[in-house]
PDB file of C-alpha atoms in Angstrom:
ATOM      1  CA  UNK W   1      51.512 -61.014  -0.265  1.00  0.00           C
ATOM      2  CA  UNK W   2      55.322 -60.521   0.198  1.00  0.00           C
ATOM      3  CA  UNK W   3      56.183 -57.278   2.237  1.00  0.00           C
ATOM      4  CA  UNK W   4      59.003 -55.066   3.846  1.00  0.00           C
ATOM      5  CA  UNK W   5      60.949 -57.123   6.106  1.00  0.00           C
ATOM      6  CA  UNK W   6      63.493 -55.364   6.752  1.00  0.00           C
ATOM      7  CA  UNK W   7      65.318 -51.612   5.230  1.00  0.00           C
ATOM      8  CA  UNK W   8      69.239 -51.043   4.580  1.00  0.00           C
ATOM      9  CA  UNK W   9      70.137 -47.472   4.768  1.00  0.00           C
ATOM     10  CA  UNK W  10      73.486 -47.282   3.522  1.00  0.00           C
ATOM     11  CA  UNK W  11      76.827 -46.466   5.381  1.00  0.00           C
ATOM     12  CA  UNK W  12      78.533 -43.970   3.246  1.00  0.00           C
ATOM     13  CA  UNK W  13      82.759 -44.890   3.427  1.00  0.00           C
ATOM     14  CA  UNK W  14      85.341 -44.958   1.695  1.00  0.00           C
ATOM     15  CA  UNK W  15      86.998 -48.461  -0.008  1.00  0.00           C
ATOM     16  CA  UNK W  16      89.848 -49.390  -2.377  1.00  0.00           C
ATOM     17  CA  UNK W  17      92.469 -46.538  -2.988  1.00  0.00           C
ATOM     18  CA  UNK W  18      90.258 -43.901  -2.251  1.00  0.00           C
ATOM     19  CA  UNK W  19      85.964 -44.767  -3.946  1.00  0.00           C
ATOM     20  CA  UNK W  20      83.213 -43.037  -2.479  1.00  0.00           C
ATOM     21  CA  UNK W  21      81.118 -46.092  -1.212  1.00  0.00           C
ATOM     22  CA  UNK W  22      77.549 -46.167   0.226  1.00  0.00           C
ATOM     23  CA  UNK W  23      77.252 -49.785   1.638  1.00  0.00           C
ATOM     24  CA  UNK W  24      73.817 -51.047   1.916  1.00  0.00           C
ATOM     25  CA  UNK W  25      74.359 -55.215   3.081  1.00  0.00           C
ATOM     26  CA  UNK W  26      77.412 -55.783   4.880  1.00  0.00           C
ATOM     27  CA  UNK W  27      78.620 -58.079   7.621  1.00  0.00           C
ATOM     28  CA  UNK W  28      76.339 -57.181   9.861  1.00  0.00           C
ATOM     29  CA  UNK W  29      73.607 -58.833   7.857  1.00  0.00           C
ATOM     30  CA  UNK W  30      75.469 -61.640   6.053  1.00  0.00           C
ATOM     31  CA  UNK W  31      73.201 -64.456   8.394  1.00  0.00           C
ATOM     32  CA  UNK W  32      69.846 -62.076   7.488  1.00  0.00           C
ATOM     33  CA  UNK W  33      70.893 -61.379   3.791  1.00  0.00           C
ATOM     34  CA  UNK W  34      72.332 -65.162   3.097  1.00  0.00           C
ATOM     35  CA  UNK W  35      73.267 -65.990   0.243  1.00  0.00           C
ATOM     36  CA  UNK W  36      74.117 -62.305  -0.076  1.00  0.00           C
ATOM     37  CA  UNK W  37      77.217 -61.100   2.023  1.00  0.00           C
ATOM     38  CA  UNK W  38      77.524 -57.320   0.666  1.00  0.00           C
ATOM     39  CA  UNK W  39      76.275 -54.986  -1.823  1.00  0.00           C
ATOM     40  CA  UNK W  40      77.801 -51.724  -1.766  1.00  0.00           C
ATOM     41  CA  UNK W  41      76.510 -48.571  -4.596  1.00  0.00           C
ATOM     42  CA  UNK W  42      79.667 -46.726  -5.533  1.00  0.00           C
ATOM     43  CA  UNK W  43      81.429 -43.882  -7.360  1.00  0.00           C
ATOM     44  CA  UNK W  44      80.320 -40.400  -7.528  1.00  0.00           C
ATOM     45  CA  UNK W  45      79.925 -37.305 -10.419  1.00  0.00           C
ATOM     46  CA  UNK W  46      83.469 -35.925  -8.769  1.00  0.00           C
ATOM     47  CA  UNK W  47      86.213 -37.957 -10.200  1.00  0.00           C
ATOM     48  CA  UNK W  48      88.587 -37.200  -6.913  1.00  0.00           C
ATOM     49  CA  UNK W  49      86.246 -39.476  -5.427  1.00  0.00           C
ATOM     50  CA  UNK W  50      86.500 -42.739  -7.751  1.00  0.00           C
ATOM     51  CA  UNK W  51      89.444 -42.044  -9.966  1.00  0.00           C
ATOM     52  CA  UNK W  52      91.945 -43.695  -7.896  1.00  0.00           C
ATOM     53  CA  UNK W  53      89.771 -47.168  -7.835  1.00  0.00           C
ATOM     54  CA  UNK W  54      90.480 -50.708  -6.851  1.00  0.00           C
ATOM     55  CA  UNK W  55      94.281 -51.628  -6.872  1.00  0.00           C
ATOM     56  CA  UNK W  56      95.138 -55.232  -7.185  1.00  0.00           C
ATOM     57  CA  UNK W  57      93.530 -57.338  -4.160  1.00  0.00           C
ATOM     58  CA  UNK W  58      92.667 -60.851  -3.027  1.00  0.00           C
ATOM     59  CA  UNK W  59      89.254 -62.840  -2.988  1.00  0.00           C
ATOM     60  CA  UNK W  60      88.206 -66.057  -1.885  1.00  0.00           C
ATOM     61  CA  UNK W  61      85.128 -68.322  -1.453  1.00  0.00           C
ATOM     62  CA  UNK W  62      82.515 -65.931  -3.162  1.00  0.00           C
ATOM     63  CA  UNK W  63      81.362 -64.774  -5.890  1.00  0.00           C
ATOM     64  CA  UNK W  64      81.437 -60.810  -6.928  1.00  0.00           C
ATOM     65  CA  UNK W  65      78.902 -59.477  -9.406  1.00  0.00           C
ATOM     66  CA  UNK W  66      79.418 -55.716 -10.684  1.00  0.00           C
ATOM     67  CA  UNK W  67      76.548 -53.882 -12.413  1.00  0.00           C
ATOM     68  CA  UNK W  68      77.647 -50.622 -13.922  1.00  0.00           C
ATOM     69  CA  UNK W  69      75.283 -47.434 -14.507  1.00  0.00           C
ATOM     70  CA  UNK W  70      77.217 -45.036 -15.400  1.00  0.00           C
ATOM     71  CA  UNK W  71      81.304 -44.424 -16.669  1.00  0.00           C
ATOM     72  CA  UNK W  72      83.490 -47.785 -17.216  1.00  0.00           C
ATOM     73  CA  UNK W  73      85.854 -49.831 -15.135  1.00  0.00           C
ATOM     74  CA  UNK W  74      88.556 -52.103 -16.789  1.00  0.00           C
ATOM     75  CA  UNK W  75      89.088 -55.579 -14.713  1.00  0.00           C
ATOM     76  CA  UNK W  76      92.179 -57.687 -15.083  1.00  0.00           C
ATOM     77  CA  UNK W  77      93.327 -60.377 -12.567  1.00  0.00           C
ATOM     78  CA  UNK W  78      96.035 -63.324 -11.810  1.00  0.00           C
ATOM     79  CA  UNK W  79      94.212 -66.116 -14.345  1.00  0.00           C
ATOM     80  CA  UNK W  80      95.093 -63.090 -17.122  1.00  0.00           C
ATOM     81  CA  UNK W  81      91.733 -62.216 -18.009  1.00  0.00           C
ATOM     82  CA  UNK W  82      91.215 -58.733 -18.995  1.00  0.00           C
ATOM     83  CA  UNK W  83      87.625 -56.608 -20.174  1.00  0.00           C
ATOM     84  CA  UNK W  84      86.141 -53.405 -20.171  1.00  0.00           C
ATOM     85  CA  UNK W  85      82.566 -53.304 -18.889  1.00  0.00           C
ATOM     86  CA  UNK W  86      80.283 -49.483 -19.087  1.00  0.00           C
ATOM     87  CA  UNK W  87      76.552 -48.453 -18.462  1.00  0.00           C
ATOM     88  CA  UNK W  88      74.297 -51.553 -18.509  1.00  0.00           C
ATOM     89  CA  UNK W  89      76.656 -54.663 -18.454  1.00  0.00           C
ATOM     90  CA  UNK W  90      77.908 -56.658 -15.725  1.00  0.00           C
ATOM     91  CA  UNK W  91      81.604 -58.575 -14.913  1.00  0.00           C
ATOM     92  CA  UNK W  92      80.898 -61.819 -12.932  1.00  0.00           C
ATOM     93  CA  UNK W  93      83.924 -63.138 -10.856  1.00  0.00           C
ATOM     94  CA  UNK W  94      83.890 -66.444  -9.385  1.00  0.00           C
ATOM     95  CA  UNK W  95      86.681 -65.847  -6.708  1.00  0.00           C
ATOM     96  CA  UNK W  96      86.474 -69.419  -5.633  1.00  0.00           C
ATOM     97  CA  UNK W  97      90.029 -70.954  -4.615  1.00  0.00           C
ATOM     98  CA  UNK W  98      91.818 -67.499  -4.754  1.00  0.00           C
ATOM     99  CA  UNK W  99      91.966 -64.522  -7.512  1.00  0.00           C
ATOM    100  CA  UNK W 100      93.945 -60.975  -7.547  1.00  0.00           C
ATOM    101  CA  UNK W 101      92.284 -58.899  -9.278  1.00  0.00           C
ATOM    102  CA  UNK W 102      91.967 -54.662 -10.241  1.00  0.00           C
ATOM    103  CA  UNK W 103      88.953 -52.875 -10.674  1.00  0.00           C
ATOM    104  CA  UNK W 104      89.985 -49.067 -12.234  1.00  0.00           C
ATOM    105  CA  UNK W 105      87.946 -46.781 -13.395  1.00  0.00           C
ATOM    106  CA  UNK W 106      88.127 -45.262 -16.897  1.00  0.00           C
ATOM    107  CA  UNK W 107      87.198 -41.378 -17.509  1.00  0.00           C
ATOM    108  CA  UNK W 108      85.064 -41.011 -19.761  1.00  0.00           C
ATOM    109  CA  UNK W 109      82.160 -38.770 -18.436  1.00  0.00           C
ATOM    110  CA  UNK W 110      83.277 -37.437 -15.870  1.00  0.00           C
ATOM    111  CA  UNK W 111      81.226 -39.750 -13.513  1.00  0.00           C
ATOM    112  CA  UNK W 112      80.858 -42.997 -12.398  1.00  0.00           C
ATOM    113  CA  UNK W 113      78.561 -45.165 -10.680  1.00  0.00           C
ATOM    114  CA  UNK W 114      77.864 -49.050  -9.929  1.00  0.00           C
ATOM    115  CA  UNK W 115      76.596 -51.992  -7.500  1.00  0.00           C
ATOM    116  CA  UNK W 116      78.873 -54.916  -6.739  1.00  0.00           C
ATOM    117  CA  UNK W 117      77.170 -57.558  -4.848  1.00  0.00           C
ATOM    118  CA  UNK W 118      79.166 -60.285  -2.666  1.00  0.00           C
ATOM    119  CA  UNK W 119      76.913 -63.576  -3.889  1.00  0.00           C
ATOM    120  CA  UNK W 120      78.632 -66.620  -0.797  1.00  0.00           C
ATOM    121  CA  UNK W 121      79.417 -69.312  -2.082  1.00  0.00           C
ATOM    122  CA  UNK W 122      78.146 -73.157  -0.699  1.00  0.00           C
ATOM    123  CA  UNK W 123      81.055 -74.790   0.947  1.00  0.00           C
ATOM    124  CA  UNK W 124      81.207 -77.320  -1.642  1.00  0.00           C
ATOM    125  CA  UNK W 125      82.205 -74.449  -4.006  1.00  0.00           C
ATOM    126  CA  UNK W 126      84.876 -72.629  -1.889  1.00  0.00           C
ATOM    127  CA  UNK W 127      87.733 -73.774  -3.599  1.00  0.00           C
ATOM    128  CA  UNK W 128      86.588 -73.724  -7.175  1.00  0.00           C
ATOM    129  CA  UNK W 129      89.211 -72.366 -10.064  1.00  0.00           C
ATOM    130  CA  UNK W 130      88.714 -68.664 -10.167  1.00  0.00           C
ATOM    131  CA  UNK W 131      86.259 -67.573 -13.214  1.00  0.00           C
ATOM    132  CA  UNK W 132      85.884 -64.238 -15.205  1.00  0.00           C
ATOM    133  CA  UNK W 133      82.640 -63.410 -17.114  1.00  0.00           C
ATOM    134  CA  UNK W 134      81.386 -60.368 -18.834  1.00  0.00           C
ATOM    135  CA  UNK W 135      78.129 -59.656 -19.869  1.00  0.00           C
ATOM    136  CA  UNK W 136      77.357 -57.199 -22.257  1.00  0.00           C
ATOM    137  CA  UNK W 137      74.454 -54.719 -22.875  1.00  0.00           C
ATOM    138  CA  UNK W 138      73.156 -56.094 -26.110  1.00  0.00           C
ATOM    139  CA  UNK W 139      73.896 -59.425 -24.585  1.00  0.00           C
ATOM    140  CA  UNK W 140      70.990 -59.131 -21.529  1.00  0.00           C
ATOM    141  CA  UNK W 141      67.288 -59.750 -22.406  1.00  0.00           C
ATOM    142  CA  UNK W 142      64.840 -56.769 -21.864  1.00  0.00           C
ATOM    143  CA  UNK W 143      61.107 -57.445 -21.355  1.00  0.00           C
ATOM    144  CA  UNK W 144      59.058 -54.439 -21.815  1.00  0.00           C
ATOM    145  CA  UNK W 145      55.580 -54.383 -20.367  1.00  0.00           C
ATOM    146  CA  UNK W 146      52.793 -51.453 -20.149  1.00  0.00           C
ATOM    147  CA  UNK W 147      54.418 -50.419 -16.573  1.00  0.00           C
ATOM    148  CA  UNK W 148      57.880 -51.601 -16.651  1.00  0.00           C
ATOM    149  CA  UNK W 149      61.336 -52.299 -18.344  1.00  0.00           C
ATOM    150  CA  UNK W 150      63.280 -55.112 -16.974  1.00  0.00           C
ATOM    151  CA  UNK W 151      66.991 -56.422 -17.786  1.00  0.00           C
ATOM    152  CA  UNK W 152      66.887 -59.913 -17.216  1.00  0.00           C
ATOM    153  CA  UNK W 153      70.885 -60.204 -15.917  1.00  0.00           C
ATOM    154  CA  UNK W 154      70.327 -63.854 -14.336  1.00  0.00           C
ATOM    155  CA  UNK W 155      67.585 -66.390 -13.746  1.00  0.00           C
ATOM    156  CA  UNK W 156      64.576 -66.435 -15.656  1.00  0.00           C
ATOM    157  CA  UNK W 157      61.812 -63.303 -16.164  1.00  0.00           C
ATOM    158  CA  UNK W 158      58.595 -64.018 -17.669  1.00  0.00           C
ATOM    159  CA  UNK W 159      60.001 -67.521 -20.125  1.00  0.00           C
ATOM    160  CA  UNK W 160      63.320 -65.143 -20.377  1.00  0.00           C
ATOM    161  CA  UNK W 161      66.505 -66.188 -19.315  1.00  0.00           C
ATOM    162  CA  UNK W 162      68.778 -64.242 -18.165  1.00  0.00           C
ATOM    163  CA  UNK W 163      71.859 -62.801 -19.935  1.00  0.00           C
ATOM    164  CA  UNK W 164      74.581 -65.237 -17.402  1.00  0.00           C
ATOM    165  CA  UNK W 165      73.613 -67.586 -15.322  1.00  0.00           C
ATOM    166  CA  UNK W 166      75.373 -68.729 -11.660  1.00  0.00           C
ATOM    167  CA  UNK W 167      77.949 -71.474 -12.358  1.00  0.00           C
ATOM    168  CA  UNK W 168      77.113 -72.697  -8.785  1.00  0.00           C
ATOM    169  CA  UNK W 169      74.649 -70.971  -7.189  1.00  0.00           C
ATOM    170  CA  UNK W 170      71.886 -70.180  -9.233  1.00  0.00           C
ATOM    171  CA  UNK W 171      70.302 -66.458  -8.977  1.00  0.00           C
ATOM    172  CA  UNK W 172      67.882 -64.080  -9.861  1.00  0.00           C
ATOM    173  CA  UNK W 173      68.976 -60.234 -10.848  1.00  0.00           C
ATOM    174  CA  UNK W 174      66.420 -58.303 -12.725  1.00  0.00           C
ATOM    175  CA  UNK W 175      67.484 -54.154 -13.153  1.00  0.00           C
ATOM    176  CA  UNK W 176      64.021 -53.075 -12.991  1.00  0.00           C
ATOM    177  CA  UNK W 177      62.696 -49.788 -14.326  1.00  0.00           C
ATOM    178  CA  UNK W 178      59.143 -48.636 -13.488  1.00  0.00           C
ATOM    179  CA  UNK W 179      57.305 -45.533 -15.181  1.00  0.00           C
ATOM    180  CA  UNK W 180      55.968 -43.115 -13.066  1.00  0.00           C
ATOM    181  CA  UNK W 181      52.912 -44.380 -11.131  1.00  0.00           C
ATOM    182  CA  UNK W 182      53.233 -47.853 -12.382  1.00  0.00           C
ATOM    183  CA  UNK W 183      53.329 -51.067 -10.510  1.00  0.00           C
ATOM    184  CA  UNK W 184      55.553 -54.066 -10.951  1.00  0.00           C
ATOM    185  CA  UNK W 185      52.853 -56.683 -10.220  1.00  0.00           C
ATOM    186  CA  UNK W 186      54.399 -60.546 -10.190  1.00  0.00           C
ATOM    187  CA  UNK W 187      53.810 -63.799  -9.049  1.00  0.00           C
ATOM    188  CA  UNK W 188      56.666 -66.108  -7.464  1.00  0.00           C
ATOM    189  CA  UNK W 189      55.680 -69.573  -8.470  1.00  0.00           C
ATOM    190  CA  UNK W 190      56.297 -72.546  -5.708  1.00  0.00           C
ATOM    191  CA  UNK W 191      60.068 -73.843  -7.425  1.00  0.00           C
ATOM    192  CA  UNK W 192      60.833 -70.024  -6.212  1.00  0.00           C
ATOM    193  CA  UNK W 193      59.396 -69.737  -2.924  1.00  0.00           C
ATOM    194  CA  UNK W 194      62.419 -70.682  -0.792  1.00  0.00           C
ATOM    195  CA  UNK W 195      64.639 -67.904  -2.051  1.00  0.00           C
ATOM    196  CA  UNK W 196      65.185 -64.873  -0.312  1.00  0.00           C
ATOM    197  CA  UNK W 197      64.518 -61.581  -2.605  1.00  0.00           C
ATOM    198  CA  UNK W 198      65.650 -58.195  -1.713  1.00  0.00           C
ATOM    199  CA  UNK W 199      65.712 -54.802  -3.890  1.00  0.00           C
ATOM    200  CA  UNK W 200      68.169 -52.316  -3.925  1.00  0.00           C
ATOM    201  CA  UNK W 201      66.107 -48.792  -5.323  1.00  0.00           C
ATOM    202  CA  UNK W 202      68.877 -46.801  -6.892  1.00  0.00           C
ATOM    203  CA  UNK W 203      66.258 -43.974  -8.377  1.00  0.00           C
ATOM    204  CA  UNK W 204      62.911 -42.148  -6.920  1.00  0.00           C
ATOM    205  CA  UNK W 205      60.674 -44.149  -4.763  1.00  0.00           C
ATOM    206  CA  UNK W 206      58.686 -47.287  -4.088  1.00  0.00           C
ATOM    207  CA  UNK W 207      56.192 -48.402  -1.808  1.00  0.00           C
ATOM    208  CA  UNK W 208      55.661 -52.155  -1.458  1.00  0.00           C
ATOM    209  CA  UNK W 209      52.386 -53.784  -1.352  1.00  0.00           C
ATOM    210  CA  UNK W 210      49.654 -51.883   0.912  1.00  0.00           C
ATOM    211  CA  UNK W 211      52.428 -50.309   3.015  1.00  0.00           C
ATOM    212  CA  UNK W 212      51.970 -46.029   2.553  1.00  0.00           C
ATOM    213  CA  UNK W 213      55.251 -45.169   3.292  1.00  0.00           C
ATOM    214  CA  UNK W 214      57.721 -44.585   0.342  1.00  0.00           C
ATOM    215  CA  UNK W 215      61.323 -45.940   0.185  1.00  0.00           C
ATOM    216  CA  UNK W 216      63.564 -43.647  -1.395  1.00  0.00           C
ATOM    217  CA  UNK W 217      66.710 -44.442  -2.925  1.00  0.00           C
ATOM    218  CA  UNK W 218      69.272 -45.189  -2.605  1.00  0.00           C
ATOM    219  CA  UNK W 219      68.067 -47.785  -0.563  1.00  0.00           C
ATOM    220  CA  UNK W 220      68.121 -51.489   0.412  1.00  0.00           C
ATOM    221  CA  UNK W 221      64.950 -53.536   1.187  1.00  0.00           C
ATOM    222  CA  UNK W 222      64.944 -57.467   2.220  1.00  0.00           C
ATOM    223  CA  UNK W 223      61.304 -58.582   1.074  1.00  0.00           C
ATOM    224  CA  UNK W 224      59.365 -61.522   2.973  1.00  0.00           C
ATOM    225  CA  UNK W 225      58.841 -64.852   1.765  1.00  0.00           C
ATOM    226  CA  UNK W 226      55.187 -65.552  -0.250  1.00  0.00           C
ATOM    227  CA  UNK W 227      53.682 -65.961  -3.834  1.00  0.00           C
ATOM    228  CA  UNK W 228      52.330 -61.971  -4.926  1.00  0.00           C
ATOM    229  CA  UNK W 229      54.971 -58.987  -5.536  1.00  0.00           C
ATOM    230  CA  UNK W 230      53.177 -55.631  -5.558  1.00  0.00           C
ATOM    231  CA  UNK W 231      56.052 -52.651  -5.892  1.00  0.00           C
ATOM    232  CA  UNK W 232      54.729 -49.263  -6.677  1.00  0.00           C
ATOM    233  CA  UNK W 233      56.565 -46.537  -8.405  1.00  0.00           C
ATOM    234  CA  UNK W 234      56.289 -42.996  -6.985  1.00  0.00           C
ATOM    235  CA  UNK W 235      55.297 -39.829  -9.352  1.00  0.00           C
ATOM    236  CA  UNK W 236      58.627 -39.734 -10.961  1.00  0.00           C
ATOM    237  CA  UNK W 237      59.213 -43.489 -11.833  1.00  0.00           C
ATOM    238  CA  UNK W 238      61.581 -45.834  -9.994  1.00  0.00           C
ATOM    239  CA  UNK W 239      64.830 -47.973 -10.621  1.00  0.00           C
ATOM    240  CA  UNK W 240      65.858 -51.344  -8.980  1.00  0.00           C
ATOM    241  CA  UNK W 241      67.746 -53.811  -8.532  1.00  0.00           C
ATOM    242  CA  UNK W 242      65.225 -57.244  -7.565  1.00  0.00           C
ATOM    243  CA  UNK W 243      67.902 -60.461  -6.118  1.00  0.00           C
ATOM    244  CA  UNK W 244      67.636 -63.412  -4.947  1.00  0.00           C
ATOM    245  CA  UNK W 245      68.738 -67.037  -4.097  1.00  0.00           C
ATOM    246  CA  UNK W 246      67.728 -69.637  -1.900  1.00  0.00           C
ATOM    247  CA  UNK W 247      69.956 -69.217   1.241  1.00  0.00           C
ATOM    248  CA  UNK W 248      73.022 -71.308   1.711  1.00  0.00           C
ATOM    249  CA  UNK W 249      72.107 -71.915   5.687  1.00  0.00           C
ATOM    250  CA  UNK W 250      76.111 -72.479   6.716  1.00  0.00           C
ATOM    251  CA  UNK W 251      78.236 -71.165   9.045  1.00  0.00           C
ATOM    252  CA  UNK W 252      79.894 -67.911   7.750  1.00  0.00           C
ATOM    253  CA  UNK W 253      83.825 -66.996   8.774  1.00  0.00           C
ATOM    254  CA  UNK W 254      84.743 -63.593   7.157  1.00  0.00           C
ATOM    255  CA  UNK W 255      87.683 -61.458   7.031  1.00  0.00           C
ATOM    256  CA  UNK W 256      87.924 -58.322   4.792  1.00  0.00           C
ATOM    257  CA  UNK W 257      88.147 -60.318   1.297  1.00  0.00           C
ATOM    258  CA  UNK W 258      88.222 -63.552   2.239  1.00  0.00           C
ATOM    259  CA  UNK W 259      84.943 -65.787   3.164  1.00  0.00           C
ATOM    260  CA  UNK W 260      84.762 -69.003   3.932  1.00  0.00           C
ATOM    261  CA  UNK W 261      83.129 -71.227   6.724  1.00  0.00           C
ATOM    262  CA  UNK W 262      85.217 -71.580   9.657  1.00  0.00           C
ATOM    263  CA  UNK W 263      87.927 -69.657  11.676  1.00  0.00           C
ATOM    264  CA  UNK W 264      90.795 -72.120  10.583  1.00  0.00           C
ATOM    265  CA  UNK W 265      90.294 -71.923   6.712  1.00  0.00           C
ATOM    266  CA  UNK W 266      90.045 -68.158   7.170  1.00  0.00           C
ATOM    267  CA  UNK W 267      93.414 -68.418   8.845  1.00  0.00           C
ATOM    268  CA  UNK W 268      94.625 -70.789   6.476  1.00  0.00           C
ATOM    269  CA  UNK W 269      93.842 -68.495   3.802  1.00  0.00           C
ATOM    270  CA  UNK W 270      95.794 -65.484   5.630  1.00  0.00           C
ATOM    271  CA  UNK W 271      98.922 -68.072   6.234  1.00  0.00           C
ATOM    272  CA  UNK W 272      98.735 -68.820   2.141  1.00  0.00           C
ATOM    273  CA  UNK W 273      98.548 -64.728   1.404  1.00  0.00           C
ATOM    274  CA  UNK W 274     101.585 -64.261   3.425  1.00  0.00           C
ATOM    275  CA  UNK W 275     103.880 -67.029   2.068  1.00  0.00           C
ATOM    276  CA  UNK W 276     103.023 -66.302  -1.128  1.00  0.00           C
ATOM    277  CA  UNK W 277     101.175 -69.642  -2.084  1.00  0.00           C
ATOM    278  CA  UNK W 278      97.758 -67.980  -1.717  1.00  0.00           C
ATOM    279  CA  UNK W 279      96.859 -68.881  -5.629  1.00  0.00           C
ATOM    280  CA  UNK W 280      96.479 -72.583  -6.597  1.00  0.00           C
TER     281      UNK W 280
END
């Protein structure tokens, strides 16, 4: 039976030009949480707190996967890709070699909120040409059972594939929504059993397996390995986020946008940034 290994309370901060941030994995937990360096839940209903976004940045080595809820944010970056994602789709950046890239936020209601998640890359993939996917809402595969609704966004639900699948590092990311009461009851089958799985609850409660004690969002669980998934829904229904990947098990040198595997590449990286060669 898998269980609560461990629970991410998030950091509230502030990131980009001025985006109210609640960051649940971070660096602190990149070894615990491989392949998964960071996963931050952002924006806000008060548009002084999101409006001024992401201005243009760098990446490199990972992968950065954006799940929108609510309002839109319009991406564009140095390989001159440009898209609009809203409620319910996803922008999947493969930062690989190098990208700069914007994240702003559009107003249109008056709100906005989202989950990026950092997915590392292997070593072998570091240097990769940057890549810039979309993923639209009519585009991702919903399963509906008796207890549940769930977005298959990557990897494979019940025979469903997912919307968009890793180029290099394959992944599961299923936006679960329970009904009040209700229990999302699975089995991992053995091909699965060496990835790590985590949820991030983003509405009401859960309890996991025989544990009592609910988890409220928003909030960040890292589940333990085995073969039956019992999550429980409180009396008002729950959404989450369910991840995971089989761990890349390598060293892990990070600095603010930049992630690679050692102390000299990371400084390599900086050198590049500064000369002005930093995209190949």
């Amino acid at each position: 039976m898998v269980t609560v290994k461990a629970i991410y309370n998030p950091k509230r901060m502030t990131e980009g030009a001025g985006v109210s941030v609640q960051r649940v994995l971070g660096f602190e937990t990149r070894y615990e949480c491989d392949p998964f360096l960071l996963l931050d839940y952002f924006g806000s209903s008060s548009e002084s707190e999101y409006m001024a976004g992401f201005p243009e940045h760098p990446h490199r080595g990972f992968e950065t996967i954006t799940y929108m809820l609510e309002g839109q944010v319009k991406h564009t970056d140095s390989t001159g890709r440009s898209g609009i994602i809203g409620p319910g789709e996803v922008q999947w950046m493969t930062a690989g070699s190098g990208i700069i890239h914007s994240e702003m936020p559009l107003s249109d209601s008056g709100k906005m909120y989202g989950i990026q998640l950092w997915l590392n890359l292997p070593q072998e993939y570091k240097m990769v040409a940057p890549v810039y996917r979309e993923l639209k809402r009519e585009e991702i595969p919903v399963v509906e059972t008796t207890s549940s609704q769930v977005k298959v966004i990557s990897g494979k639900y019940r025979k469903r594939d997912g919307g968009m699948q890793g180029l290099y590092k394959p992944v599961d990311i299923f936006d679960v929504k329970l009904w009040p009461d209700s229990v999302f009851d699975e089995v991992i089958t053995p091909e699965f059993w060496s990835y790590k799985y985590f949820l991030f609850i983003y509405e009401g409660e859960v309890t996991v397996a025989n544990d009592p004690k609910p988890i409220k969002a928003p909030c960040g669980v890292a589940l333990s390995q085995g073969s039956i998934i019992q999550i429980r829904a409180g009396e008002s229904g729950a959404n989450f986020l369910f991840f995971g990947a089989e761990p890349n098990n390598e060293p892990i040198a990070w600095h603010g946008p930049i992630v690679m595997n050692t102390d000299a590449e990371i400084r390599k990286a900086l050198e590049e940034l500064s000369n002005g060669n930093f995209l190949k």
